[in-house]
CSV table of C-alpha atoms in Angstrom, one decimal:
chain,number,residue,atom,x,y,z
A,1,MET,CA,116.1,138.6,94.5
A,2,ASN,CA,119.7,138.8,93.6
A,3,GLU,CA,121.4,137.2,90.6
A,4,ASN,CA,123.6,135.3,93.2
A,5,PHE,CA,120.2,134.0,94.6
A,6,ARG,CA,118.9,133.0,91.2
A,7,ARG,CA,121.9,130.9,90.4
A,8,SER,CA,121.6,129.2,93.5
A,9,ALA,CA,117.9,128.7,93.2
A,10,SER,CA,118.5,127.5,89.6
A,11,GLU,CA,120.8,124.8,90.9
A,12,LEU,CA,119.0,123.7,93.8
A,13,LEU,CA,115.9,123.1,91.8
A,14,ALA,CA,117.8,121.5,89.0
A,15,PRO,CA,116.7,117.4,88.4
A,16,LYS,CA,119.1,115.0,89.6
A,17,LYS,CA,121.3,113.8,86.7
A,18,ARG,CA,121.2,110.2,86.1
A,19,ARG,CA,122.8,107.7,83.4
A,20,PRO,CA,120.7,108.1,80.2
A,21,THR,CA,118.8,104.9,79.5
A,22,ARG,CA,120.9,102.7,77.3
A,23,ILE,CA,119.5,100.9,74.0
A,24,GLY,CA,121.0,98.3,72.4
A,25,LEU,CA,120.2,98.2,68.6
A,26,VAL,CA,121.0,95.6,66.0
A,27,SER,CA,119.5,95.1,62.5
A,28,GLY,CA,119.5,91.9,60.1
A,29,GLY,CA,118.6,89.4,57.6
A,30,LEU,CA,119.4,86.6,56.0
A,31,GLY,CA,122.7,86.8,54.1
A,32,ALA,CA,121.6,84.2,51.5
A,33,TYR,CA,119.5,86.7,49.9
A,34,TRP,CA,122.3,89.3,49.2
A,35,PRO,CA,123.8,87.5,46.3
A,36,GLN,CA,120.4,86.7,44.9
A,37,PHE,CA,119.0,90.3,44.9
A,38,PRO,CA,121.9,92.8,44.9
A,39,ASP,CA,119.2,95.8,45.4
A,40,LEU,CA,117.9,94.2,48.5
A,41,LEU,CA,120.5,94.6,51.2
A,42,PRO,CA,121.2,98.4,50.4
A,43,GLU,CA,117.4,98.9,50.7
A,44,LEU,CA,117.3,97.0,54.3
A,45,GLN,CA,120.3,99.0,55.5
A,46,ALA,CA,118.6,102.2,54.5
A,47,SER,CA,115.5,101.1,56.7
A,48,ALA,CA,117.9,100.4,59.3
A,49,ARG,CA,119.6,103.6,59.4
A,50,TYR,CA,116.1,105.4,59.7
A,51,VAL,CA,115.4,103.1,62.8
A,52,THR,CA,118.8,104.0,64.2
A,53,GLU,CA,118.2,107.7,63.5
A,54,ARG,CA,114.5,107.5,65.5
A,55,PHE,CA,116.1,105.9,68.5
A,56,THR,CA,118.9,108.7,68.5
A,57,ARG,CA,116.0,111.3,68.6
A,58,LEU,CA,114.8,109.9,72.2
A,59,ASP,CA,116.6,110.9,75.5
A,60,THR,CA,118.7,107.7,75.6
A,61,GLU,CA,122.2,106.3,74.8
A,62,VAL,CA,122.1,104.2,71.8
A,63,VAL,CA,124.5,101.4,71.1
A,64,ASP,CA,124.0,100.4,67.4
A,65,VAL,CA,126.1,97.2,66.5
A,66,GLY,CA,125.3,97.1,63.1
A,67,PHE,CA,123.7,95.1,60.5
A,68,ILE,CA,124.1,91.1,60.9
A,69,SER,CA,123.7,88.5,58.2
A,70,ASP,CA,124.3,85.2,59.8
A,71,PRO,CA,124.9,83.5,63.0
A,72,GLN,CA,128.4,84.3,63.5
A,73,GLU,CA,128.0,87.8,62.7
A,74,ALA,CA,125.2,87.7,65.7
A,75,GLY,CA,127.3,86.2,67.8
A,76,ILE,CA,129.8,89.2,67.4
A,77,ALA,CA,127.2,91.4,67.9
A,78,ALA,CA,126.0,89.4,71.0
A,79,GLU,CA,129.2,90.0,72.6
A,80,LYS,CA,129.3,93.8,71.9
A,81,LEU,CA,125.8,94.2,73.6
A,82,ARG,CA,126.9,92.2,76.5
A,83,LEU,CA,129.7,94.6,77.3
A,84,ALA,CA,127.6,97.5,76.6
A,85,ASP,CA,125.5,96.5,79.4
A,86,CYS,CA,122.2,97.9,78.1
A,87,ASP,CA,118.7,98.4,79.3
A,88,LEU,CA,117.2,97.1,76.5
A,89,ILE,CA,118.1,95.5,73.3
A,90,VAL,CA,116.0,96.3,70.2
A,91,VAL,CA,116.5,93.6,67.4
A,92,PHE,CA,115.2,95.2,63.9
A,93,LEU,CA,114.1,92.3,61.5
A,94,ALA,CA,114.6,93.7,58.6
A,95,THR,CA,113.6,90.9,56.3
A,96,TYR,CA,113.4,87.1,57.3
A,97,LEU,CA,116.1,85.8,59.4
A,98,THR,CA,116.5,82.6,61.1
A,99,SER,CA,116.2,82.3,65.0
A,100,SER,CA,119.6,81.4,65.4
A,101,MET,CA,120.8,84.9,64.5
A,102,VAL,CA,118.3,86.2,67.5
A,103,LEU,CA,118.8,83.6,70.3
A,104,PRO,CA,122.6,84.3,71.0
A,105,ILE,CA,121.9,87.9,71.3
A,106,ALA,CA,119.2,87.4,73.9
A,107,GLN,CA,121.2,84.6,75.8
A,108,ARG,CA,124.6,86.1,76.1
A,109,ALA,CA,123.5,89.8,76.9
A,110,LYS,CA,121.3,88.7,79.4
A,111,THR,CA,119.2,91.9,78.8
A,112,PRO,CA,115.5,92.2,78.0
A,113,VAL,CA,115.1,92.1,74.2
A,114,LEU,CA,112.3,93.8,72.0
A,115,VAL,CA,111.8,92.7,68.6
A,116,ILE,CA,110.7,95.0,66.0
A,117,ASP,CA,109.6,94.2,62.3
A,118,LEU,CA,108.6,97.5,60.6
A,119,GLN,CA,108.2,97.1,56.6
A,120,PRO,CA,109.0,100.0,54.7
A,121,THR,CA,105.5,101.1,53.9
A,122,GLU,CA,101.7,100.2,54.4
A,123,ALA,CA,101.5,97.6,51.5
A,124,MET,CA,103.3,96.5,48.7
A,125,ASP,CA,102.9,97.4,45.2
A,126,HIS,CA,101.7,94.0,44.2
A,127,SER,CA,101.6,94.8,40.3
A,128,ALA,CA,105.1,95.9,40.2
A,129,PHE,CA,106.9,94.2,43.0
A,130,ASP,CA,109.3,91.2,42.2
A,131,THR,CA,110.7,88.7,44.6
A,132,GLY,CA,113.5,91.1,45.7
A,133,GLN,CA,111.4,93.9,46.5
A,134,TRP,CA,108.8,91.6,48.4
A,135,LEU,CA,111.5,90.6,50.7
A,136,ALA,CA,111.9,93.9,51.8
A,137,TYR,CA,108.4,93.7,53.5
A,138,CYS,CA,109.0,90.2,55.0
A,139,GLY,CA,110.3,91.4,58.4
A,140,GLN,CA,106.9,89.9,60.1
A,141,CYS,CA,107.8,86.3,58.6
A,142,PRO,CA,110.5,85.5,61.4
A,143,VAL,CA,108.6,87.0,64.4
A,144,PRO,CA,106.5,83.7,64.9
A,145,GLU,CA,109.7,81.6,65.0
A,146,VAL,CA,111.7,83.9,66.9
A,147,ALA,CA,108.8,84.3,69.6
A,148,ASN,CA,108.7,80.3,69.5
A,149,VAL,CA,112.3,79.8,70.2
A,150,PHE,CA,112.2,82.5,72.9
A,151,ARG,CA,109.3,80.6,74.6
A,152,ARG,CA,111.2,77.0,74.3
A,153,ALA,CA,114.3,78.7,75.8
A,154,GLY,CA,112.6,80.5,78.8
A,155,ILE,CA,112.9,84.0,77.4
A,156,PRO,CA,110.3,86.5,77.6
A,157,PHE,CA,109.2,87.8,74.2
A,158,ARG,CA,108.3,91.3,73.1
A,159,SER,CA,107.3,92.4,69.8
A,160,VAL,CA,106.3,95.6,67.7
A,161,SER,CA,104.9,95.1,64.2
A,162,GLY,CA,104.2,97.8,61.8
A,163,TYR,CA,105.7,99.9,59.3
A,164,LEU,CA,108.7,102.0,59.1
A,165,ARG,CA,107.0,105.4,59.3
A,166,GLN,CA,103.7,104.4,61.3
A,167,GLU,CA,103.5,106.7,64.2
A,168,SER,CA,101.4,104.2,66.3
A,169,ALA,CA,104.0,101.7,66.0
A,170,TRP,CA,106.7,104.1,67.1
A,171,ASP,CA,104.6,105.0,70.2
A,172,ARG,CA,104.4,101.4,71.3
A,173,ILE,CA,108.2,101.1,70.8
A,174,ILE,CA,108.7,104.5,72.9
A,175,SER,CA,106.5,103.0,75.5
A,176,TRP,CA,109.1,100.2,75.7
A,177,VAL,CA,111.8,102.5,76.0
A,178,HIS,CA,109.9,104.5,78.7
A,179,ALA,CA,110.1,101.1,80.4
A,180,ALA,CA,113.5,100.6,79.9
A,181,GLY,CA,114.3,103.8,81.8
A,182,VAL,CA,112.6,102.6,84.6
A,183,ARG,CA,114.7,99.6,84.6
A,184,ALA,CA,117.7,101.7,84.3
A,185,THR,CA,116.7,104.0,87.2
A,186,LEU,CA,115.9,101.0,89.4
A,187,ARG,CA,118.9,99.0,88.8
A,188,THR,CA,121.3,101.7,89.7
A,189,ALA,CA,119.1,103.3,92.4
A,190,ARG,CA,120.2,104.2,96.4
A,191,HIS,CA,117.0,104.0,98.2
A,192,GLY,CA,117.4,105.5,101.7
A,193,LEU,CA,115.3,104.3,104.5
A,194,MET,CA,115.4,106.4,107.9
A,195,GLY,CA,113.7,106.0,111.0
A,196,HIS,CA,111.5,102.9,112.0
A,197,LEU,CA,108.3,101.7,110.7
A,198,TYR,CA,104.8,103.7,111.6
A,199,PRO,CA,103.7,101.3,114.3
A,200,GLY,CA,100.9,98.6,113.2
A,201,MET,CA,101.3,99.3,109.4
A,202,LEU,CA,102.0,96.2,108.5
A,203,ASP,CA,101.5,96.4,104.8
A,204,VAL,CA,104.2,98.9,104.6
A,205,SER,CA,106.7,96.7,106.2
A,206,THR,CA,109.4,95.5,103.3
A,207,ASP,CA,112.2,92.9,103.3
A,208,LEU,CA,115.2,95.0,102.2
A,209,SER,CA,117.2,91.9,100.6
A,210,SER,CA,114.2,91.6,98.5
A,211,VAL,CA,114.5,95.2,97.0
A,212,SER,CA,118.0,94.3,95.8
A,213,ALA,CA,117.1,91.1,94.3
A,214,THR,CA,114.2,92.4,92.5
A,215,PHE,CA,115.4,95.5,91.4
A,216,GLY,CA,119.0,95.8,91.6
A,217,SER,CA,119.0,98.6,93.9
A,218,HIS,CA,120.7,99.5,97.1
A,219,VAL,CA,119.1,100.2,100.0
A,220,GLU,CA,120.7,102.8,102.5
A,221,VAL,CA,119.8,102.3,106.1
A,222,LEU,CA,119.8,105.6,107.9
A,223,GLU,CA,119.1,107.0,111.3
A,224,PHE,CA,117.6,110.7,111.8
A,225,ASP,CA,121.1,111.2,113.6
A,226,ASP,CA,122.5,111.3,110.1
A,227,LEU,CA,119.8,114.2,109.5
A,228,ARG,CA,120.4,115.8,112.8
A,229,GLU,CA,123.9,116.3,112.5
A,230,ARG,CA,123.6,117.9,109.0
A,231,VAL,CA,120.8,120.1,110.1
A,232,ASN,CA,123.1,121.4,113.1
A,233,GLU,CA,125.4,122.6,110.6
A,234,VAL,CA,123.2,124.6,108.4
A,235,THR,CA,124.0,128.7,108.5
A,236,ASP,CA,121.5,131.5,109.2
A,237,ALA,CA,122.3,132.7,105.6
A,238,GLN,CA,121.3,129.4,104.2
A,239,ILE,CA,118.0,129.4,106.2
A,240,ALA,CA,117.2,132.8,104.8
A,241,ASP,CA,118.0,131.8,101.3
A,242,ARG,CA,116.0,128.6,101.4
A,243,ILE,CA,113.2,130.8,102.8
A,244,LEU,CA,113.3,132.9,99.8
A,245,LEU,CA,113.4,129.8,97.5
A,246,ALA,CA,110.2,128.4,99.4
A,247,ARG,CA,108.6,131.9,98.7
A,248,GLU,CA,109.2,131.6,95.1
A,249,LEU,CA,107.9,127.9,94.6
A,250,PHE,CA,104.7,128.2,97.2
A,251,GLN,CA,102.3,130.6,98.1
A,252,VAL,CA,102.4,131.0,101.8
A,253,ASP,CA,99.4,130.9,104.0
A,254,ALA,CA,99.1,133.4,106.7
A,255,SER,CA,98.6,130.2,109.0
A,256,VAL,CA,102.3,129.4,108.5
A,257,ASN,CA,104.5,130.3,111.7
A,258,GLU,CA,107.5,132.1,111.2
A,259,GLU,CA,109.3,130.1,113.4
A,260,ASP,CA,108.0,126.7,112.1
A,261,PHE,CA,108.8,128.1,108.6
A,262,ALA,CA,112.6,128.8,109.4
A,263,TRP,CA,112.9,125.4,111.0
A,264,GLY,CA,111.3,123.6,107.8
A,265,ALA,CA,113.8,125.9,105.8
A,266,LYS,CA,116.6,124.7,108.2
A,267,VAL,CA,115.7,120.9,107.8
A,268,SER,CA,115.2,121.3,104.2
A,269,VAL,CA,119.1,122.4,103.6
A,270,GLY,CA,120.3,119.6,105.8
A,271,LEU,CA,118.0,117.0,103.9
A,272,ASP,CA,120.0,118.3,100.8
A,273,GLY,CA,123.2,117.3,102.5
A,274,LEU,CA,121.9,114.1,103.4
A,275,VAL,CA,121.0,113.1,100.2
A,276,ALA,CA,124.0,114.5,98.4
A,277,ASP,CA,126.1,113.0,101.0
A,278,PHE,CA,124.6,109.3,100.4
A,279,ASP,CA,124.0,110.0,96.9
A,280,LEU,CA,120.4,108.9,97.4
A,281,ASP,CA,117.7,108.6,94.7
A,282,SER,CA,114.8,108.3,96.9
A,283,LEU,CA,114.1,108.3,100.8
A,284,ALA,CA,111.2,106.8,103.1
A,285,TYR,CA,111.1,108.0,106.5
A,286,TYR,CA,109.2,107.8,110.0
A,287,HIS,CA,110.0,108.9,113.3
A,288,ARG,CA,107.3,108.9,116.2
A,289,GLY,CA,109.0,111.1,118.4
A,290,LEU,CA,108.0,112.2,122.0
A,291,ALA,CA,107.3,115.3,123.8
A,292,GLY,CA,108.7,117.6,121.3
A,293,GLU,CA,112.1,116.1,121.4
A,294,GLN,CA,114.6,116.9,118.6
A,295,HIS,CA,114.2,113.8,116.2
A,296,GLU,CA,110.4,114.3,116.5
A,297,ARG,CA,111.0,117.9,115.4
A,298,LEU,CA,113.1,116.7,112.5
A,299,GLY,CA,110.5,114.5,111.3
A,300,ALA,CA,107.9,117.1,111.7
A,301,GLY,CA,110.1,119.5,109.5
A,302,MET,CA,110.6,117.4,106.6
A,303,ILE,CA,107.7,118.3,104.4
A,304,LEU,CA,109.0,121.5,102.9
A,305,GLY,CA,112.4,119.8,101.7
A,306,ALA,CA,110.8,116.5,101.2
A,307,SER,CA,108.4,118.0,98.5
A,308,ILE,CA,111.4,120.2,96.8
A,309,LEU,CA,113.4,117.1,96.4
A,310,THR,CA,110.8,115.0,95.1
A,311,ASP,CA,110.0,117.7,92.4
A,312,ARG,CA,113.9,117.3,91.4
A,313,GLY,CA,113.4,113.6,91.0
A,314,ILE,CA,114.2,112.4,94.3
A,315,PRO,CA,111.2,111.1,95.5
A,316,MET,CA,110.2,111.2,99.6
A,317,ALA,CA,107.7,109.2,101.0
A,318,GLY,CA,106.7,109.4,104.5
A,319,GLU,CA,105.7,106.6,107.4
A,320,TYR,CA,108.6,104.5,106.1
A,321,GLU,CA,107.1,103.5,102.8
A,322,LEU,CA,109.7,101.9,101.0
A,323,ARG,CA,107.9,100.4,98.1
A,324,THR,CA,105.8,103.5,97.5
A,325,SER,CA,109.2,105.5,97.0
A,326,ILE,CA,110.2,103.1,94.6
A,327,ALA,CA,107.1,103.4,92.7
A,328,MET,CA,107.5,107.3,92.9
A,329,LEU,CA,110.8,107.0,91.5
A,330,ALA,CA,109.6,104.7,88.7
A,331,SER,CA,106.8,107.3,87.9
A,332,HIS,CA,109.3,110.2,87.6
A,333,ALA,CA,111.6,107.7,85.3
A,334,ILE,CA,108.6,108.1,82.6
A,335,GLY,CA,107.9,111.7,83.2
A,336,ALA,CA,104.4,111.3,84.9
A,337,GLY,CA,105.2,112.8,88.4
A,338,GLY,CA,104.2,110.4,91.3
A,339,SER,CA,103.2,111.8,94.1
A,340,PHE,CA,102.4,110.1,97.8
A,341,THR,CA,98.7,109.2,97.9
A,342,GLU,CA,96.2,107.6,99.9
A,343,ILE,CA,92.2,107.1,99.6
A,344,GLN,CA,90.7,109.9,101.8
A,345,ALA,CA,86.8,109.4,101.3
A,346,LEU,CA,84.5,108.7,98.6
A,347,ASN,CA,82.1,111.0,96.9
A,348,PHE,CA,79.1,108.9,95.8
A,349,PHE,CA,77.0,112.1,94.6
A,350,ASP,CA,79.9,112.9,92.3
A,351,GLY,CA,81.1,109.0,91.6
A,352,VAL,CA,84.6,110.2,92.7
A,353,VAL,CA,87.3,108.7,94.9
A,354,GLU,CA,88.8,111.6,96.9
A,355,MET,CA,92.5,110.8,97.7
A,356,GLY,CA,95.9,112.7,98.6
A,357,HIS,CA,98.3,112.5,101.7
A,358,ASP,CA,100.0,115.0,104.2
A,359,GLY,CA,103.5,115.2,103.9
A,360,PRO,CA,105.9,115.4,100.8
A,361,ALA,CA,104.1,115.9,97.5
A,362,HIS,CA,105.2,116.2,93.8
A,363,LEU,CA,105.0,119.9,92.9
A,364,ALA,CA,104.6,118.7,89.0
A,365,VAL,CA,101.1,117.6,89.6
A,366,SER,CA,100.0,120.7,91.2
A,367,ALA,CA,96.9,122.3,89.5
A,368,ARG,CA,98.2,125.7,90.7
A,369,ASP,CA,100.9,127.3,93.1
A,370,PRO,CA,101.4,124.9,95.9
A,371,LEU,CA,100.4,126.2,99.3
A,372,LEU,CA,102.1,126.1,102.5
A,373,ARG,CA,100.2,125.9,105.4
A,374,GLY,CA,100.8,126.1,109.2
A,375,LEU,CA,99.3,122.9,111.1
A,376,GLY,CA,99.2,122.6,115.0
A,377,ILE,CA,98.7,119.1,114.8
A,378,TYR,CA,99.8,116.3,112.0
A,379,HIS,CA,96.9,114.0,112.0
A,380,GLY,CA,98.1,110.4,113.4
A,381,LYS,CA,101.5,111.7,113.9
A,382,ARG,CA,103.5,113.9,116.6
A,383,GLY,CA,104.8,117.0,115.9
A,384,TRP,CA,103.5,120.3,114.3
A,385,GLY,CA,105.0,122.8,111.6
A,386,VAL,CA,104.2,123.7,107.9
A,387,SER,CA,102.6,121.2,105.3
A,388,VAL,CA,101.9,121.5,101.4
A,389,GLU,CA,98.5,121.6,100.1
A,390,PHE,CA,97.4,121.6,96.5
A,391,ASP,CA,94.8,120.0,94.2
A,392,VAL,CA,96.2,117.7,91.4
A,393,THR,CA,95.7,119.1,87.7
A,394,PRO,CA,92.5,118.2,86.2
A,395,GLY,CA,92.5,115.2,83.4
A,396,PRO,CA,94.0,111.8,82.9
A,397,VAL,CA,96.0,110.0,85.9
A,398,THR,CA,97.0,106.8,86.9
A,399,THR,CA,97.5,105.0,90.5
A,400,PHE,CA,100.6,103.0,90.7
A,401,GLY,CA,101.7,101.2,93.6
A,402,ILE,CA,104.0,97.9,94.4
A,403,GLY,CA,102.5,95.1,96.0
A,404,GLN,CA,103.7,92.0,97.5
A,405,ASP,CA,102.4,88.5,97.1
A,406,PRO,CA,102.4,85.5,99.5
A,407,ASP,CA,105.6,84.0,97.5
A,408,GLY,CA,107.4,87.5,98.3
A,409,ARG,CA,107.5,88.4,94.6
A,410,TYR,CA,106.6,92.0,93.8
A,411,VAL,CA,103.5,93.0,91.4
A,412,PHE,CA,103.1,96.4,89.8
A,413,ILE,CA,99.5,97.4,90.3
A,414,THR,CA,97.5,100.2,87.9
A,415,ALA,CA,94.2,102.1,87.6
A,416,GLU,CA,93.7,104.8,85.2
A,417,GLY,CA,91.2,107.6,85.9
A,418,GLU,CA,90.4,111.4,85.3
A,419,VAL,CA,90.8,114.0,87.9
A,420,VAL,CA,87.6,116.2,88.1
A,421,PRO,CA,87.2,119.5,89.8
A,422,GLY,CA,85.1,119.9,92.7
A,423,PRO,CA,85.0,120.7,96.5
A,424,LEU,CA,88.3,119.7,98.5
A,425,LEU,CA,89.4,119.8,102.1
A,426,ALA,CA,91.8,122.3,102.9
A,427,ILE,CA,93.7,120.7,105.6
A,428,GLY,CA,97.3,120.9,104.4
A,429,ASN,CA,97.1,118.0,102.4
A,430,THR,CA,97.7,117.2,98.7
A,431,THR,CA,94.0,116.1,97.1
A,432,SER,CA,92.4,115.1,94.2
A,433,ARG,CA,89.0,113.9,93.0
A,434,VAL,CA,89.5,111.0,90.5
A,435,ASP,CA,86.9,109.6,88.7
A,436,PHE,CA,87.5,105.6,87.8
A,437,GLY,CA,84.5,105.3,85.4
A,438,GLY,CA,82.2,103.4,87.9
A,439,ASP,CA,80.8,103.2,91.6
A,440,PRO,CA,83.7,104.4,93.6
A,441,GLY,CA,83.3,101.7,96.5
A,442,VAL,CA,83.1,99.2,94.0
A,443,TRP,CA,86.8,100.7,92.9
A,444,VAL,CA,87.9,100.6,96.3
A,445,ASP,CA,87.0,97.0,96.5
A,446,GLU,CA,88.5,95.9,93.2
A,447,TRP,CA,91.8,98.0,93.9
A,448,SER,CA,92.1,96.5,97.5
A,449,GLN,CA,91.7,93.0,96.3
A,450,SER,CA,94.7,93.7,93.8
A,451,GLY,CA,97.3,93.0,96.6
A,452,ILE,CA,98.2,97.1,96.9
A,453,GLY,CA,98.8,98.6,100.1
A,454,HIS,CA,97.2,101.7,101.4
A,455,HIS,CA,99.7,104.0,99.7
A,456,TRP,CA,100.7,104.5,95.9
A,457,ALA,CA,102.0,107.1,93.6
A,458,LEU,CA,99.5,109.2,91.7
A,459,CYS,CA,100.7,109.9,88.2
A,460,LEU,CA,99.7,112.3,85.6
A,461,GLY,CA,98.6,110.7,82.1
A,462,HIS,CA,97.2,107.2,81.5
A,463,ARG,CA,100.5,105.6,81.9
A,464,ALA,CA,99.3,101.9,82.5
A,465,GLY,CA,100.7,100.6,79.3
A,466,ASP,CA,104.4,102.0,80.1
A,467,ILE,CA,103.9,100.5,83.6
A,468,LYS,CA,103.1,97.1,82.2
A,469,ALA,CA,106.0,97.1,80.3
A,470,ALA,CA,108.1,98.5,82.8
A,471,ALA,CA,107.1,95.2,84.9
A,472,SER,CA,107.8,92.9,82.0
A,473,LEU,CA,111.5,94.1,81.6
A,474,LEU,CA,112.0,93.5,85.4
A,475,GLY,CA,110.3,90.1,85.2
A,476,LEU,CA,107.5,91.2,87.5
A,477,GLU,CA,103.6,90.8,87.0
A,478,HIS,CA,101.2,93.5,86.4
A,479,ARG,CA,97.7,93.7,87.5
A,480,HIS,CA,95.4,96.5,86.1
A,481,VAL,CA,92.1,97.3,88.0
A,482,ASP,CA,89.5,98.5,85.3
A,483,LEU,CA,85.9,99.7,85.7
A,484,GLY,CA,85.2,101.5,83.0
A,485,GLY,CA,87.0,100.2,80.2
A,486,ARG,CA,89.9,102.3,80.8
C-alpha cells in the first residue's frame, strides 16, 4: 500500500469530530464563615482547584465560574453559566451554604445540575480539629436542604457525596460526565432517515417531531435518489482505493463476488459523500426495491460503507430504525460501541440468548477481524451482495434500546449480560451468545414487557449506570431488566 493511500485511509477512518462535552463548574460556601475562620476559605479554594483539575483531565470543555460566597455572587455565576450553554452544571458544595445560592443557578441556566460534596479526607481528626477545621468537612450538611428546595421547585436533583480523593466517588461523577456527553451529542445531532418503513414493522415507526422535541436533534429526511446521484459520481480510482481499504479492515471470504465487492465499495464512497454533504451524525434506511432495479441495488450495497461509518461514530441502522440509530449514537458517545442487534434464537442447553443482525455493524465490538461474506440472498429483503460477519468480543455487554410509551414519551431500556464463547452461525451476520444470568426464555419475556422494540444497540461493558444517568439528564425514564442481580 503506498503512502498516499495510507494517508487517505487514515482520514477515512478518523472518528467524526464533534463539540466536546461542556461542563459548567461552580464552587461555594457561606461567606459568613470567612471573617470568623480566616484559614477556612483558602483551604476550601484549594479543594475547589483540585476539583477543577480533575475535571480538566477528562475529555471535556470546563467552564469554571469560580467560588461563590453569597446569593449575589450566585446570580452572577448563574448568568455566566446560562451564556455558556453547558451540557451539565456541577456545583461543588465545599462547606455549608444556603440553598438560595444554588437554586438560581439551576433556574437560570436551564441545564441539568449535579451537586457534589467531597470532604478533604476520609474522616476528621476529632482530637485536634476546631470549628473552622470541622467546617471544611461540612459540605454534606446542605445536601438535603438543596435537594428539598429542588424538589419543591420541580427541578431534578442529583448528587455525589464522598471525599476529595475517593476514586469510587469520582467514578460516579465521571458516569454523570459520560451522561452529559450523550446529552451533548443528541441535542446537536443530525439524524438521516432515508427510504421508507419496512412494511409491517409497526414498532419501528417513529414520530419525527417527537425526536426533535425530546432530544433537540434534527431529522433530515432523505431519498435514495440523494445517494444514487453521489454513487453515480464515484470514479474507478475511488472504487479501487475503497476495495484496498476494505481488505485492510476485513477478511474477505471466498464467497465474495468481485463485481458485488466493487459495487459495495462504490456505494461506500457515495455514502461518505451523502454523510458529508448533509453533515449527518447517524442514518437509518430501508428500501424494498423490485426486480434488481437501481434503488434496490443501492440498498443492498450499503452494508460495507455503513459498517465503516458506524465504526467512525456515525451509526447506520437498517430497516428504517431511527430510534435504534439514536441509541447507537448514544452508545458511541459513552465509548461503548453500539451495534445493530435483535434476537436470533435461544440456546437452553447453554442458557444464552443468541443475538445479532444482518446489515451494518460496529467493528469495535468484534472479537476478531470482521469477515466480508458474499450472500446471494438477504433474508426478508430483496437484493444480494456482501455482508459483514463477526462474533462479539467475550465479556460484559449491555443491551440498550429506546422504547416509546402510550403517552408518546421515550424511555431508555437496558439489560446487562456476558458474551460467552460457543457455536455461532456463519451466515453473514454479527452474532453473539449472551448470558443474562437466568433462563433465556424468561429474559425474552421480561425484556419484551419493558416496552422495547425488536432492535437495540449492543454495547461493550456494563454501562446501564451511564445510560440511566443519561436518561436523567434528558428527562426520560430508565428501565432495567435484571434476572441475575446485574
